[in-house]
Coordinates of C-alpha atoms in Angstrom, one line a residue:
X1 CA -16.8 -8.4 16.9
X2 CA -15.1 -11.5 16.6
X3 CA -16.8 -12.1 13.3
X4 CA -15.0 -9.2 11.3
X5 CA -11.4 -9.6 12.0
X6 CA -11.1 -13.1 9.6
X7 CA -12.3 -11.0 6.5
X8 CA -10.4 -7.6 7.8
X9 CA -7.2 -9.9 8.0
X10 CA -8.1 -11.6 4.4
X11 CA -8.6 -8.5 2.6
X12 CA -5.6 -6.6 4.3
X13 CA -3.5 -9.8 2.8
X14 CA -5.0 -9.6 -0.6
X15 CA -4.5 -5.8 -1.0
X16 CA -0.8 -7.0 0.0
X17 CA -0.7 -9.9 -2.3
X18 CA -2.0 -7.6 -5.2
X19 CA 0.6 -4.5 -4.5
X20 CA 3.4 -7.5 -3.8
X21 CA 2.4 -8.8 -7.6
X22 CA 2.0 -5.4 -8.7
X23 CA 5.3 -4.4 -7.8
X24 CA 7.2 -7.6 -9.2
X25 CA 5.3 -6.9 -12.6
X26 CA 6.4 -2.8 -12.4
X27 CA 9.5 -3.1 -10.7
X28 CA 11.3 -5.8 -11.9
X29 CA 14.3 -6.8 -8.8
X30 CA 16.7 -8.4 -11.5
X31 CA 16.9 -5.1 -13.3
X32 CA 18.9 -3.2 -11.2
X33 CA 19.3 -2.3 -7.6
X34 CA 17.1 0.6 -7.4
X35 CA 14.0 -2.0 -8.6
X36 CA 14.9 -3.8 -5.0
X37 CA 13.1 -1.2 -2.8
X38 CA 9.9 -1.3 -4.1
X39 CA 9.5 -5.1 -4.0
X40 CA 11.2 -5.4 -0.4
X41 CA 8.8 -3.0 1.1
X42 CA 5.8 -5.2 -0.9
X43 CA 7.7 -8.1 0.8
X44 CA 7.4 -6.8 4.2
X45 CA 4.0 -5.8 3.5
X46 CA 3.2 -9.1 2.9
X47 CA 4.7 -11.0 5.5
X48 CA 5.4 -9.2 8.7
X49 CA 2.7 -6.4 8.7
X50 CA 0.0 -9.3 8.3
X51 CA 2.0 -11.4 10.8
X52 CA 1.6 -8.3 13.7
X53 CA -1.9 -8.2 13.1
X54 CA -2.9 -11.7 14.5
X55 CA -1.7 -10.7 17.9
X56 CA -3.1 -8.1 20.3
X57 CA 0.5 -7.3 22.0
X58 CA 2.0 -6.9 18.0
X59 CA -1.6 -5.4 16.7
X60 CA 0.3 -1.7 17.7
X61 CA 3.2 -2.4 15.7
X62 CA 1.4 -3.2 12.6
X63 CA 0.0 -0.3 12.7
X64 CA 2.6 1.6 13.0
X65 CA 4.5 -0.1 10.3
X66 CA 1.2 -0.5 7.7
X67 CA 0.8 3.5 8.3
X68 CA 4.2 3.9 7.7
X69 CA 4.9 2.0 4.7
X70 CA 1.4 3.2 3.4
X71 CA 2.2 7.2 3.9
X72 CA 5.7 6.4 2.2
X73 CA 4.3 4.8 -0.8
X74 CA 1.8 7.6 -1.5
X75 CA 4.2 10.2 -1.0
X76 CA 7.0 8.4 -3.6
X77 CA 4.0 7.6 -6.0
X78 CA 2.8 10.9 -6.0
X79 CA 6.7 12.5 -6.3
X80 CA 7.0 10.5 -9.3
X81 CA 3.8 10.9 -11.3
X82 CA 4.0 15.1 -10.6
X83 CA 7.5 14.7 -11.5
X84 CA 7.0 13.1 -14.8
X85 CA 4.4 14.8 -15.3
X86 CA 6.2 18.6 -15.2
X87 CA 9.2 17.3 -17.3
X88 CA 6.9 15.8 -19.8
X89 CA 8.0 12.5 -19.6
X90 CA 3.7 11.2 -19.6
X91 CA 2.1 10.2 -22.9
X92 CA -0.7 12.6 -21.9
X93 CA 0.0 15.9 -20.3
X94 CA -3.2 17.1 -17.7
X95 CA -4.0 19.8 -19.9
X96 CA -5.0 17.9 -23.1
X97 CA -6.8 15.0 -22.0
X98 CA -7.0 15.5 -18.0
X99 CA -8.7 11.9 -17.3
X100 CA -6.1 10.0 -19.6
X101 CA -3.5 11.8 -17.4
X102 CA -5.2 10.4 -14.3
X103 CA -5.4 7.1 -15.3
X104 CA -1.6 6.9 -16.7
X105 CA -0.4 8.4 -13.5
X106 CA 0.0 6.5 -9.9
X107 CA -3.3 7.9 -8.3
X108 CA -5.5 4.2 -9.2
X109 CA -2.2 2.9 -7.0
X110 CA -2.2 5.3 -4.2
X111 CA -6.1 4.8 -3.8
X112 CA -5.5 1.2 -2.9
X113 CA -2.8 2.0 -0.6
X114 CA -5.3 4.2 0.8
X115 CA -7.8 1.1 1.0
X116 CA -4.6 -0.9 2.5
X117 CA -4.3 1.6 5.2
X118 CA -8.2 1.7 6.1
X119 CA -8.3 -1.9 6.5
X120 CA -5.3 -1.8 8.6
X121 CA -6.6 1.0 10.6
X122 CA -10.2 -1.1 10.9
X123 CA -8.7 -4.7 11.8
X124 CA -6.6 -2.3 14.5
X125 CA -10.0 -1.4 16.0
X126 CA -11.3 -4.8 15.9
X127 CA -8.8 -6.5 17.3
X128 CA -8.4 -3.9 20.3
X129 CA -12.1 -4.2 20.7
X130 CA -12.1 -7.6 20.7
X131 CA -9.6 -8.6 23.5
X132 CA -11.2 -5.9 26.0
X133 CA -14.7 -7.3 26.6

């Protein structure tokens, strides 16, 4: 088992790195206030959520916070894109050119938040099954 959690860990901080990045290039923090949120919750992402993971007694808390922050992130992404979307505010609307809409809206996002929250889920495994034998 040993032999997965280095990678696990490695690809957990890239898919961090990459929304962290991603967020800095979308939500720009000198803009405004509102812009903040996004790129603190990247930041936390980043830093402490990784951090928990290298410990068994903080694995839990990880987690916990990865689910969380994952869940949240799908749910606001999703908020905004049907919002948009029902006021009219997307280039394409769903009914003219359906896979144009789902490519302008946030669903390529929320599928690697999805991915974020897998690997999360699987170093949690791993690094439970690891300590107990």
């Amino acid at each position: 088992m040993p032999v997965y959690r280095h990678p696990l860990w490695a690809a957990l901080m890239a898919l961090a790195l990459g929304s962290a990045l991603l967020h800095l290039r979308i939500h720009p923090p000198w803009q405004g206030p509102t812009y903040i949120w996004p790129n603190l919750f990247a930041a936390v992402d980043l830093v402490v959520v990784s951090l928990l993971f290298l410990s068994r007694a903080t694995a839990i808390l990880g987690l916990l916070l990865n689910s969380f922050m994952a869940f949240l992130g799908i749910i606001m992404m999703t908020d905004f894109s049907l919002s948009a979307t029902l006021a009219g505010k997307m280039e394409v609307l769903p009914q003219t050119n359906f896979f144009g809409w789902l490519l302008l809206i946030t669903l390529p996002d929320s599928a690697i938040l999805l991915a974020d929250f897998l690997v999360g889920l699987a170093l949690y495994r791993v690094v439970m099954a690891e300590h107990s034998q």
